Amino acid sequence: MKNTISLLEFLAVIKKNWYVLLIGGAAFGAAAFLASTYLMTPQYSASINLLVSQGVSNPQAMELGEIETNLRMIQTYRDVIQDPIVLDDAAEKLDNKFTAEELSDKIEVDIEENSQVFSLTAFADRPDKAELIANEIAASFQENITEVISIENVAILSPAKSSSSSIYPNVPFHTMLGGLIGMIVGTIYALIVTLADQKIRTEKMIPQLLDWNVIGVISSIEKAGNTGYTIKNQMNGKKQGRKTIQTYLNRN
């Protein structure tokens, strides 16, 4: 029994069942679009940039060494901004609508290579809420960092601004992905149906399915009313799947 198909047979299956792929892609794409539009909670982001510099007594020493020191300390600043000493204070300023753990899950700190500036990005289900979270955490960091590290200045370069467009979900991407998955599912369905179908419809299918050689075809003869007899070929035709060959034998 044949359980595999060649590339040409695979392409023939795709050509024969193109409507299955089309229906699957359309159905899954529509489902992904509806889920992305109406079921998923949109997420917005707001970013704020901060610059931290340590104080030195000698301006010449600052020129030679402070920049490298600040660059090495950037990782430390990221850890501090996610510490409860900052997030607890920010949660209190936000009227305790969020816990420190929740705020930690809503922020990301990005560090640019060879730069003293790092950015704080907050995420929320509304643009104004994302802006508020980013600004309050930055302000809390600015106020509390001196209790942890001896630094001269924490500068907030610009207040957080968010876009009116959500960053999640990406409706066009999810729709296209759903359509692609639907077409893949349709292809798998068509292949399973084809491989599972072991019906012999033509003489050519016998060697393919059973590895047997066809040496002849036996037909059945049935009475067709009072006019004669009907010869029915047991092999099915190609056009409609059940084509009957009829030959009438007139009685003498």
Coordinates of N, CA and C in Angstrom, one line a residue:
M1 N 0.8 -1.2 0.0 CA 0.0 0.0 0.0 C 0.9 1.2 0.0
K2 N 0.5 2.2 -0.8 CA 1.4 3.4 -1.0 C 1.0 4.4 0.1
N3 N 2.0 4.8 0.9 CA 1.8 5.8 1.9 C 2.6 7.1 1.7
T4 N 3.2 7.2 0.6 CA 4.0 8.4 0.2 C 3.6 8.9 -1.1
I5 N 3.9 10.2 -1.4 CA 3.6 10.7 -2.7 C 4.8 11.5 -3.2
S6 N 4.9 11.6 -4.5 CA 6.0 12.3 -5.1 C 5.7 13.8 -5.2
L7 N 6.7 14.6 -5.6 CA 6.4 16.0 -5.7 C 5.4 16.3 -6.7
L8 N 5.4 15.7 -7.8 CA 4.3 15.9 -8.9 C 3.0 15.5 -8.3
E9 N 2.9 14.4 -7.6 CA 1.6 14.0 -7.0 C 1.1 15.0 -5.9
F10 N 2.1 15.6 -5.2 CA 1.8 16.6 -4.2 C 1.2 17.8 -4.9
L11 N 1.9 18.3 -5.9 CA 1.4 19.4 -6.7 C 0.0 19.2 -7.3
A12 N -0.2 17.9 -7.7 CA -1.5 17.6 -8.2 C -2.6 17.6 -7.1
V13 N -2.2 17.2 -5.9 CA -3.2 17.3 -4.8 C -3.5 18.7 -4.5
I14 N -2.5 19.6 -4.5 CA -2.7 21.0 -4.2 C -3.6 21.6 -5.3
K15 N -3.4 21.3 -6.6 CA -4.2 21.8 -7.7 C -5.6 21.3 -7.6
K16 N -5.8 20.1 -7.2 CA -7.1 19.5 -7.1 C -7.9 20.1 -5.9
N17 N -7.2 20.4 -4.9 CA -7.9 20.8 -3.6 C -7.6 22.3 -3.3
W18 N -7.4 23.1 -4.4 CA -7.1 24.5 -4.1 C -8.1 25.3 -3.3
Y19 N -9.4 24.8 -3.5 CA -10.5 25.5 -2.8 C -10.4 25.2 -1.3
V20 N -9.9 24.0 -0.9 CA -9.7 23.7 0.5 C -8.7 24.7 1.1
L21 N -7.6 24.9 0.4 CA -6.6 25.9 0.9 C -7.1 27.3 1.0
L22 N -7.9 27.7 0.0 CA -8.5 29.0 0.0 C -9.5 29.2 1.1
I23 N -10.3 28.2 1.3 CA -11.3 28.3 2.4 C -10.6 28.3 3.8
G24 N -9.6 27.4 4.0 CA -8.8 27.4 5.2 C -8.1 28.7 5.5
G25 N -7.5 29.2 4.5 CA -6.7 30.5 4.7 C -7.7 31.6 5.0
A26 N -8.8 31.7 4.3 CA -9.8 32.8 4.6 C -10.4 32.6 6.0
A27 N -10.7 31.4 6.3 CA -11.4 31.2 7.7 C -10.4 31.5 8.8
F28 N -9.2 31.0 8.7 CA -8.2 31.3 9.8 C -7.8 32.7 9.8
G29 N -7.7 33.3 8.6 CA -7.3 34.8 8.6 C -8.4 35.6 9.2
A30 N -9.7 35.3 8.9 CA -10.8 36.1 9.4 C -10.8 35.9 11.0
A31 N -10.6 34.7 11.4 CA -10.6 34.4 12.9 C -9.5 35.2 13.6
A32 N -8.3 35.2 13.0 CA -7.2 35.9 13.5 C -7.5 37.4 13.6
F33 N -8.1 38.0 12.5 CA -8.4 39.4 12.5 C -9.4 39.7 13.5
L34 N -10.5 38.9 13.7 CA -11.5 39.2 14.7 C -10.9 39.1 16.1
A35 N -10.1 38.1 16.3 CA -9.5 37.9 17.7 C -8.5 39.1 18.0
S36 N -7.7 39.5 17.0 CA -6.8 40.6 17.2 C -7.5 42.0 17.5
T37 N -8.7 42.1 16.8 CA -9.4 43.4 16.9 C -10.3 43.5 18.1
Y38 N -11.0 42.4 18.5 CA -12.0 42.5 19.5 C -11.7 41.7 20.8
L39 N -10.8 40.7 20.7 CA -10.5 39.9 21.9 C -9.2 40.3 22.6
M40 N -8.2 40.6 21.9 CA -6.9 40.9 22.5 C -6.9 42.4 23.1
T41 N -6.4 42.5 24.2 CA -6.2 43.9 24.8 C -5.1 44.6 24.2
P42 N -5.3 45.8 23.6 CA -4.2 46.5 23.0 C -3.2 47.0 24.0
Q43 N -2.0 47.1 23.7 CA -0.9 47.6 24.5 C -0.2 48.8 23.9
Y44 N 0.0 49.8 24.7 CA 0.7 51.0 24.2 C 2.0 51.2 25.0
S45 N 2.9 51.9 24.5 CA 4.2 52.1 25.1 C 4.5 53.6 25.2
A46 N 5.3 54.0 26.2 CA 5.8 55.4 26.3 C 7.3 55.3 26.8
S47 N 8.2 56.1 26.2 CA 9.6 56.0 26.6 C 10.1 57.3 27.1
I48 N 11.0 57.3 28.0 CA 11.7 58.5 28.5 C 13.2 58.2 28.6
N49 N 14.0 59.2 28.3 CA 15.4 59.1 28.3 C 16.0 59.8 29.5
L50 N 17.0 59.1 30.1 CA 17.7 59.6 31.3 C 19.2 59.7 31.1
L51 N 19.8 60.7 31.8 CA 21.2 60.8 31.7 C 21.7 60.9 33.2
V52 N 22.6 60.0 33.6 CA 23.2 60.0 34.9 C 24.7 60.3 34.9
S53 N 25.1 61.3 35.7 CA 26.5 61.7 35.7 C 27.0 61.8 37.1
Q54 N 28.2 61.3 37.4 CA 28.8 61.3 38.7 C 29.6 62.6 38.9
G55 N 29.6 63.1 40.1 CA 30.3 64.4 40.4 C 31.8 64.1 40.7
V56 N 32.7 65.0 40.1 CA 34.1 64.9 40.4 C 34.6 66.3 40.8
S57 N 35.6 66.3 41.5 CA 36.2 67.7 41.9 C 37.0 68.3 40.9
N58 N 37.7 67.5 40.0 CA 38.6 68.0 39.0 C 38.0 67.9 37.6
P59 N 37.7 69.0 37.0 CA 37.1 68.9 35.6 C 38.0 68.2 34.7
Q60 N 39.3 68.2 34.8 CA 40.2 67.5 33.9 C 40.0 66.0 34.1
A61 N 39.9 65.6 35.3 CA 39.7 64.2 35.6 C 38.4 63.7 35.1
M62 N 37.3 64.6 35.1 CA 36.0 64.2 34.6 C 36.2 64.0 33.1
E63 N 37.0 64.8 32.4 CA 37.1 64.6 31.0 C 37.8 63.3 30.6
L64 N 38.7 62.8 31.5 CA 39.5 61.6 31.2 C 38.8 60.4 31.7
G65 N 38.2 60.4 32.9 CA 37.8 59.2 33.5 C 36.3 59.0 33.8
E66 N 35.6 60.2 33.9 CA 34.2 60.1 34.4 C 33.3 59.4 33.3
I67 N 33.6 59.6 32.1 CA 32.7 59.1 31.0 C 32.8 57.5 31.1
E68 N 34.0 57.0 31.2 CA 34.2 55.6 31.2 C 33.6 55.0 32.5
T69 N 33.7 55.7 33.6 CA 33.0 55.2 34.8 C 31.5 55.2 34.7
N70 N 31.0 56.2 34.1 CA 29.5 56.3 33.9 C 29.0 55.2 33.0
L71 N 29.8 54.9 32.0 CA 29.4 53.8 31.1 C 29.4 52.4 31.8
R72 N 30.4 52.2 32.7 CA 30.4 51.0 33.4 C 29.3 50.9 34.4
M73 N 28.7 52.1 34.9 CA 27.7 52.1 35.9 C 26.3 52.0 35.3
I74 N 26.2 52.1 34.0 CA 24.8 52.1 33.4 C 24.1 50.8 33.8
Q75 N 24.7 49.7 33.8 CA 24.1 48.4 34.1 C 23.6 48.5 35.6
T76 N 24.3 49.1 36.4 CA 23.9 49.3 37.8 C 22.7 50.2 37.9
Y77 N 22.6 51.2 37.1 CA 21.4 52.1 37.1 C 20.2 51.3 36.7
R78 N 20.3 50.4 35.7 CA 19.2 49.6 35.3 C 18.7 48.7 36.4
D79 N 19.6 48.2 37.2 CA 19.2 47.3 38.3 C 18.5 48.1 39.4
V80 N 19.0 49.4 39.6 CA 18.4 50.2 40.6 C 17.0 50.6 40.3
I81 N 16.8 51.0 39.0 CA 15.5 51.5 38.6 C 14.4 50.4 38.7
Q82 N 14.8 49.1 38.7 CA 13.9 48.0 38.9 C 13.9 47.5 40.3
D83 N 14.5 48.2 41.2 CA 14.6 47.8 42.6 C 13.3 48.4 43.3
P84 N 12.9 47.7 44.4 CA 11.7 48.2 45.2 C 11.9 49.6 45.7
I85 N 13.2 50.0 46.0 CA 13.4 51.3 46.5 C 12.9 52.4 45.6
V86 N 12.9 52.1 44.3 CA 12.3 53.0 43.3 C 10.9 52.7 43.0
L87 N 10.6 51.4 42.8 CA 9.2 51.0 42.3 C 8.2 51.2 43.4
D88 N 8.6 51.0 44.7 CA 7.6 51.2 45.8 C 7.2 52.7 45.9
D89 N 8.2 53.5 45.7 CA 7.9 55.0 45.7 C 7.0 55.4 44.5
A90 N 7.3 54.8 43.4 CA 6.5 55.1 42.2 C 5.1 54.5 42.3
A91 N 4.9 53.4 42.9 CA 3.6 52.8 43.2 C 2.8 53.7 44.1
E92 N 3.5 54.3 45.1 CA 2.8 55.2 46.0 C 2.3 56.5 45.3
K93 N 3.2 57.0 44.4 CA 2.8 58.1 43.6 C 1.6 57.9 42.7
L94 N 1.5 56.6 42.3 CA 0.4 56.2 41.4 C -0.8 55.7 42.2
D95 N -0.9 56.2 43.4 CA -2.0 55.9 44.3 C -2.2 54.4 44.5
N96 N -1.1 53.7 44.5 CA -1.1 52.2 44.8 C -2.0 51.5 43.8
K97 N -2.2 51.9 42.6 CA -2.9 51.2 41.6 C -2.2 50.0 41.1
F98 N -0.9 50.0 41.3 CA 0.0 48.9 40.9 C 0.9 48.6 42.0
T99 N 1.3 47.3 42.1 CA 2.3 46.9 43.1 C 3.7 47.1 42.4
A100 N 4.8 47.0 43.2 CA 6.1 47.1 42.7 C 6.4 46.0 41.7
E101 N 5.9 44.8 42.0 CA 6.1 43.7 41.1 C 5.3 43.9 39.7
E102 N 4.2 44.5 39.8 CA 3.4 44.8 38.6 C 4.1 45.8 37.8
L103 N 4.7 46.8 38.4 CA 5.4 47.9 37.7 C 6.6 47.3 37.1
S104 N 7.3 46.4 37.7 CA 8.5 45.8 37.2 C 8.2 45.0 35.9
D105 N 7.0 44.4 35.8 CA 6.6 43.7 34.6 C 6.2 44.6 33.5
K106 N 5.9 45.9 33.8 CA 5.4 46.8 32.8 C 6.5 47.7 32.3
I107 N 7.7 47.5 32.6 CA 8.8 48.4 32.2 C 9.9 47.6 31.6
E108 N 10.7 48.3 30.7 CA 11.9 47.8 30.1 C 12.9 48.9 30.1
V109 N 14.2 48.6 30.4 CA 15.3 49.6 30.4 C 16.2 49.2 29.3
D110 N 16.4 50.1 28.4 CA 17.3 49.8 27.3 C 18.5 50.7 27.4
I111 N 19.7 50.0 27.1 CA 21.0 50.7 27.2 C 21.6 50.7 25.8
E112 N 22.0 51.9 25.4 CA 22.7 52.1 24.2 C 24.2 51.9 24.4
E113 N 24.8 51.2 23.5 CA 26.3 50.9 23.6 C 27.1 52.2 23.6
N114 N 28.0 52.3 24.5 CA 28.9 53.5 24.5 C 28.2 54.8 24.6
S115 N 27.1 54.8 25.4 CA 26.3 56.0 25.6 C 25.9 56.1 27.1
Q116 N 25.9 57.3 27.6 CA 25.5 57.5 29.0 C 24.0 57.7 29.2
V117 N 23.3 57.7 28.1 CA 21.9 57.8 28.1 C 21.2 56.4 28.0
F118 N 20.3 56.2 28.9 CA 19.5 55.0 28.8 C 18.0 55.4 28.8
S119 N 17.2 54.5 28.2 CA 15.8 54.8 28.1 C 14.9 53.8 29.0
L120 N 13.9 54.4 29.5 CA 12.9 53.6 30.3 C 11.6 53.6 29.5
T121 N 11.1 52.4 29.2 CA 9.9 52.2 28.4 C 8.8 51.5 29.3
A122 N 7.6 52.1 29.3 CA 6.5 51.6 30.1 C 5.4 51.1 29.1
F123 N 4.7 50.1 29.6 CA 3.6 49.5 28.7 C 2.3 49.5 29.5
A124 N 1.2 49.8 28.9 CA -0.1 49.8 29.5 C -1.1 49.7 28.5
D125 N -2.4 49.5 28.9 CA -3.5 49.3 28.0 C -4.1 50.6 27.5
R126 N -3.5 51.8 28.0 CA -3.9 53.1 27.5 C -2.7 53.9 27.3
P127 N -2.6 54.8 26.3 CA -1.5 55.6 26.1 C -1.1 56.5 27.2
D128 N -2.2 57.2 27.8 CA -1.9 58.1 28.9 C -1.4 57.4 30.2
K129 N -1.9 56.1 30.4 CA -1.4 55.3 31.5 C 0.1 55.0 31.3
A130 N 0.5 54.6 30.1 CA 1.9 54.3 29.8 C 2.8 55.5 30.1
E131 N 2.3 56.7 29.7 CA 3.1 57.9 29.9 C 3.2 58.2 31.4
L132 N 2.1 58.0 32.1 CA 2.2 58.3 33.6 C 3.1 57.3 34.3
I133 N 3.1 56.1 34.0 CA 3.9 55.1 34.6 C 5.4 55.4 34.3
A134 N 5.7 55.7 33.1 CA 7.1 56.0 32.7 C 7.6 57.3 33.5
N135 N 6.8 58.3 33.5 CA 7.2 59.6 34.1 C 7.4 59.4 35.6
E136 N 6.5 58.7 36.3 CA 6.6 58.6 37.7 C 7.7 57.7 38.1
I137 N 8.0 56.6 37.4 CA 9.2 55.8 37.7 C 10.5 56.6 37.5
A138 N 10.5 57.3 36.4 CA 11.7 58.2 36.2 C 11.9 59.2 37.3
A139 N 10.8 59.8 37.8 CA 10.9 60.8 38.8 C 11.4 60.1 40.1
S140 N 10.8 58.9 40.4 CA 11.2 58.2 41.6 C 12.7 57.8 41.6
F141 N 13.2 57.4 40.4 CA 14.6 57.1 40.2 C 15.4 58.3 40.5
Q142 N 15.0 59.4 40.0 CA 15.8 60.7 40.1 C 15.9 61.1 41.6
E143 N 14.8 60.8 42.4 CA 14.8 61.2 43.8 C 15.6 60.2 44.7
N144 N 15.5 58.9 44.3 CA 16.1 57.9 45.2 C 17.4 57.3 44.9
I145 N 18.0 57.6 43.7 CA 19.2 57.1 43.3 C 20.4 57.5 44.2
T146 N 20.3 58.8 44.7 CA 21.3 59.3 45.6 C 21.4 58.6 46.9
E147 N 20.4 57.9 47.3 CA 20.5 57.1 48.5 C 21.2 55.8 48.3
V148 N 21.5 55.4 47.1 CA 22.1 54.2 46.8 C 23.6 54.4 46.3
I149 N 23.7 55.4 45.4 CA 25.0 55.7 44.7 C 25.3 57.2 44.8
S150 N 26.5 57.5 45.1 CA 26.9 58.9 45.1 C 27.1 59.4 43.7
I151 N 26.1 60.2 43.3 CA 26.1 60.8 41.9 C 25.8 62.3 42.1
E152 N 26.1 63.0 41.0 CA 25.9 64.4 41.0 C 24.5 64.8 40.4
N153 N 24.1 64.1 39.4 CA 23.0 64.6 38.7 C 22.3 63.5 37.9
V154 N 21.0 63.5 37.9 CA 20.1 62.6 37.1 C 19.2 63.5 36.3
A155 N 19.4 63.5 35.0 CA 18.7 64.4 34.1 C 17.7 63.6 33.3
I156 N 16.4 64.1 33.3 CA 15.4 63.6 32.5 C 15.4 64.4 31.2
L157 N 15.8 63.8 30.1 CA 16.0 64.6 28.9 C 14.7 65.1 28.3
S158 N 13.7 64.3 28.4 CA 12.4 64.7 27.9 C 11.3 63.9 28.5
P159 N 10.1 64.4 28.8 CA 9.0 63.6 29.3 C 8.6 62.5 28.4
A160 N 8.0 61.5 29.0 CA 7.6 60.3 28.2 C 6.4 60.7 27.3
K161 N 6.5 60.3 26.1 CA 5.4 60.5 25.1 C 5.1 59.1 24.5
S162 N 3.8 58.9 24.3 CA 3.3 57.7 23.7 C 2.6 57.9 22.4
S163 N 2.6 56.9 21.6 CA 1.9 57.0 20.3 C 0.5 56.6 20.5
S164 N -0.4 57.1 19.6 CA -1.8 56.8 19.6 C -2.0 55.4 19.0
S165 N -1.0 54.8 18.4 CA -1.1 53.5 17.8 C -0.6 52.5 18.8
S166 N -1.3 51.4 18.9 CA -0.9 50.3 19.8 C 0.2 49.5 19.2
I167 N 1.1 49.0 20.1 CA 2.2 48.2 19.7 C 1.8 46.7 19.6
Y168 N 0.7 46.4 20.3 CA 0.2 45.0 20.3 C -1.3 45.1 20.4
P169 N -2.1 44.2 19.7 CA -1.6 43.3 18.7 C -1.4 43.9 17.4
N170 N -0.5 43.3 16.6 CA -0.3 43.7 15.2 C -1.3 43.0 14.3
V171 N -2.4 43.7 14.1 CA -3.5 43.1 13.4 C -3.2 42.6 12.0
P172 N -2.5 43.4 11.1 CA -2.1 42.9 9.8 C -1.3 41.6 9.9
F173 N -0.3 41.7 10.8 CA 0.6 40.5 10.9 C -0.2 39.3 11.3
H174 N -1.0 39.4 12.4 CA -1.8 38.3 12.9 C -2.7 37.8 11.8
T175 N -3.3 38.7 11.0 CA -4.2 38.2 10.0 C -3.5 37.4 8.9
M176 N -2.3 37.9 8.5 CA -1.6 37.1 7.5 C -1.1 35.8 8.1
L177 N -0.7 35.8 9.3 CA -0.2 34.6 9.9 C -1.3 33.6 10.1
G178 N -2.5 34.1 10.4 CA -3.7 33.2 10.5 C -4.0 32.6 9.1
G179 N -4.0 33.4 8.1 CA -4.2 32.9 6.7 C -3.2 31.9 6.3
L180 N -1.9 32.1 6.6 CA -0.9 31.1 6.3 C -1.1 29.8 7.1
I181 N -1.5 29.9 8.3 CA -1.7 28.7 9.1 C -2.9 27.9 8.5
G182 N -4.0 28.7 8.1 CA -5.1 28.1 7.5 C -4.8 27.3 6.3
M183 N -3.9 27.9 5.4 CA -3.5 27.2 4.2 C -2.7 26.0 4.5
I184 N -1.9 26.0 5.5 CA -1.1 24.9 5.9 C -2.0 23.8 6.4
V185 N -3.0 24.1 7.2 CA -4.0 23.2 7.7 C -4.8 22.6 6.6
G186 N -5.2 23.4 5.6 CA -5.9 22.9 4.4 C -5.0 21.9 3.6
T187 N -3.7 22.2 3.5 CA -2.8 21.3 2.8 C -2.7 20.0 3.5
I188 N -2.5 20.0 4.8 CA -2.4 18.8 5.5 C -3.7 18.0 5.4
Y189 N -4.8 18.6 5.5 CA -6.1 18.0 5.4 C -6.2 17.3 4.0
A190 N -5.9 18.0 2.9 CA -6.0 17.4 1.6 C -5.0 16.2 1.4
L191 N -3.8 16.3 2.0 CA -2.9 15.2 1.9 C -3.4 14.0 2.7
I192 N -4.0 14.2 3.9 CA -4.5 13.1 4.7 C -5.6 12.4 4.0
V193 N -6.5 13.2 3.4 CA -7.7 12.6 2.7 C -7.2 11.8 1.5
T194 N -6.2 12.4 0.8 CA -5.7 11.7 -0.4 C -5.0 10.4 -0.1
L195 N -4.1 10.4 1.0 CA -3.4 9.2 1.4 C -4.3 8.1 2.0
A196 N -5.4 8.6 2.7 CA -6.3 7.7 3.3 C -7.3 7.1 2.4
D197 N -7.5 7.7 1.2 CA -8.4 7.2 0.2 C -7.8 6.1 -0.6
Q198 N -8.2 4.8 -0.3 CA -7.7 3.7 -1.0 C -8.6 3.1 -2.0
K199 N -9.6 3.8 -2.4 CA -10.6 3.3 -3.4 C -9.9 3.3 -4.8
I200 N -10.2 2.2 -5.5 CA -9.6 2.0 -6.8 C -10.6 2.5 -7.8
R201 N -10.3 3.5 -8.5 CA -11.3 4.1 -9.5 C -10.9 3.9 -10.9
T202 N -9.6 3.7 -11.2 CA -9.2 3.4 -12.5 C -8.1 2.3 -12.5
E203 N -7.9 1.7 -13.7 CA -6.9 0.6 -13.8 C -5.5 1.1 -13.4
K204 N -5.2 2.3 -13.6 CA -3.9 2.9 -13.3 C -3.6 2.9 -11.8
M205 N -4.7 2.9 -11.0 CA -4.5 3.0 -9.6 C -4.1 1.7 -9.0
I206 N -4.3 0.6 -9.7 CA -4.0 -0.7 -9.1 C -2.5 -0.9 -8.9
P207 N -1.6 -0.6 -9.9 CA -0.2 -0.7 -9.6 C 0.3 0.2 -8.6
Q208 N -0.3 1.4 -8.5 CA 0.1 2.4 -7.6 C -0.2 2.0 -6.1
L209 N -1.4 1.5 -5.9 CA -1.8 1.2 -4.5 C -1.4 -0.2 -4.1
L210 N -1.4 -1.2 -5.0 CA -1.2 -2.6 -4.6 C 0.0 -3.2 -5.2
D211 N 0.7 -2.5 -6.1 CA 1.9 -3.0 -6.8 C 1.5 -4.3 -7.6
W212 N 0.3 -4.3 -8.1 CA -0.1 -5.4 -9.0 C -0.1 -5.0 -10.4
N213 N 0.1 -5.9 -11.3 CA -0.1 -5.6 -12.8 C -1.5 -6.0 -13.2
V214 N -2.0 -5.1 -14.0 CA -3.4 -5.3 -14.5 C -3.3 -6.2 -15.8
I215 N -4.0 -7.3 -15.8 CA -4.0 -8.2 -16.9 C -5.3 -8.3 -17.6
G216 N -6.3 -7.7 -17.0 CA -7.7 -7.6 -17.6 C -8.7 -7.0 -16.7
V217 N -9.8 -6.7 -17.3 CA -10.9 -6.1 -16.5 C -12.2 -7.0 -16.7
I218 N -12.8 -7.4 -15.7 CA -14.0 -8.2 -15.7 C -15.2 -7.3 -15.5
S219 N -16.1 -7.4 -16.5 CA -17.3 -6.5 -16.4 C -18.5 -7.4 -16.0
S220 N -19.5 -6.8 -15.4 CA -20.7 -7.5 -15.0 C -21.8 -7.2 -16.0
I221 N -22.7 -8.2 -16.3 CA -23.8 -8.0 -17.3 C -25.1 -8.1 -16.5
E222 N -25.9 -7.0 -16.6 CA -27.1 -7.0 -15.9 C -28.3 -6.8 -17.0
K223 N -29.4 -7.3 -16.6 CA -30.6 -7.1 -17.5 C -31.1 -5.7 -17.5
A224 N -31.3 -5.1 -18.7 CA -31.8 -3.8 -18.8 C -33.2 -3.8 -19.4
G225 N -34.2 -4.0 -18.6 CA -35.6 -4.0 -19.1 C -35.8 -5.1 -20.1
N226 N -36.6 -4.9 -21.1 CA -37.0 -5.8 -22.1 C -36.2 -5.6 -23.4
T227 N -35.3 -4.6 -23.4 CA -34.6 -4.3 -24.6 C -33.2 -4.9 -24.8
G228 N -32.7 -5.4 -23.7 CA -31.4 -6.1 -23.9 C -30.7 -6.2 -22.5
Y229 N -29.4 -6.1 -22.6 CA -28.5 -6.2 -21.4 C -27.6 -5.0 -21.3
T230 N -27.1 -4.7 -20.1 CA -26.2 -3.7 -19.8 C -24.9 -4.2 -19.3
I231 N -23.8 -3.8 -19.9 CA -22.5 -4.2 -19.4 C -21.9 -3.0 -18.6
K232 N -21.6 -3.3 -17.4 CA -21.1 -2.2 -16.5 C -19.6 -2.5 -16.1
N233 N -18.8 -1.6 -16.5 CA -17.3 -1.7 -16.1 C -17.2 -1.5 -14.7
Q234 N -16.4 -2.3 -14.0 CA -16.2 -2.1 -12.5 C -15.3 -1.0 -12.2
M235 N -14.5 -0.6 -13.2 CA -13.6 0.6 -13.0 C -14.3 1.9 -13.2
N236 N -14.1 2.8 -12.3 CA -14.7 4.1 -12.5 C -14.0 5.0 -13.5
G237 N -14.7 5.9 -14.0 CA -14.2 6.8 -15.0 C -13.4 7.9 -14.4
K238 N -12.8 8.8 -15.3 CA -12.0 9.9 -14.8 C -12.7 11.2 -14.6
K239 N -13.8 11.5 -15.4 CA -14.4 12.8 -15.4 C -15.3 13.0 -14.1
Q240 N -16.2 12.1 -13.9 CA -17.1 12.2 -12.8 C -16.9 11.3 -11.6
G241 N -15.9 10.4 -11.7 CA -15.6 9.5 -10.6 C -16.5 8.2 -10.6
R242 N -17.6 8.2 -11.3 CA -18.5 7.0 -11.4 C -19.1 7.0 -12.8
K243 N -18.3 6.9 -13.8 CA -18.8 6.8 -15.1 C -19.1 5.3 -15.5
T244 N -20.3 5.1 -16.0 CA -20.8 3.7 -16.4 C -20.7 3.6 -17.9
I245 N -20.1 2.5 -18.3 CA -20.0 2.2 -19.7 C -21.2 1.2 -20.0
Q246 N -22.0 1.6 -20.9 CA -23.2 0.8 -21.1 C -23.2 0.3 -22.6
T247 N -23.5 -0.9 -22.8 CA -23.6 -1.5 -24.1 C -24.8 -2.3 -24.2
Y248 N -25.7 -2.0 -25.1 CA -27.0 -2.7 -25.2 C -26.9 -3.8 -26.3
L249 N -27.2 -5.0 -25.9 CA -27.3 -6.2 -26.8 C -28.7 -6.4 -27.2
N250 N -29.0 -6.2 -28.4 CA -30.4 -6.4 -28.9 C -30.6 -7.9 -29.1
R251 N -31.8 -8.3 -28.7 CA -32.1 -9.7 -28.9 C -32.6 -9.9 -30.4
N252 N -32.2 -11.1 -30.9 CA -32.6 -11.4 -32.3 C -34.1 -12.0 -32.3

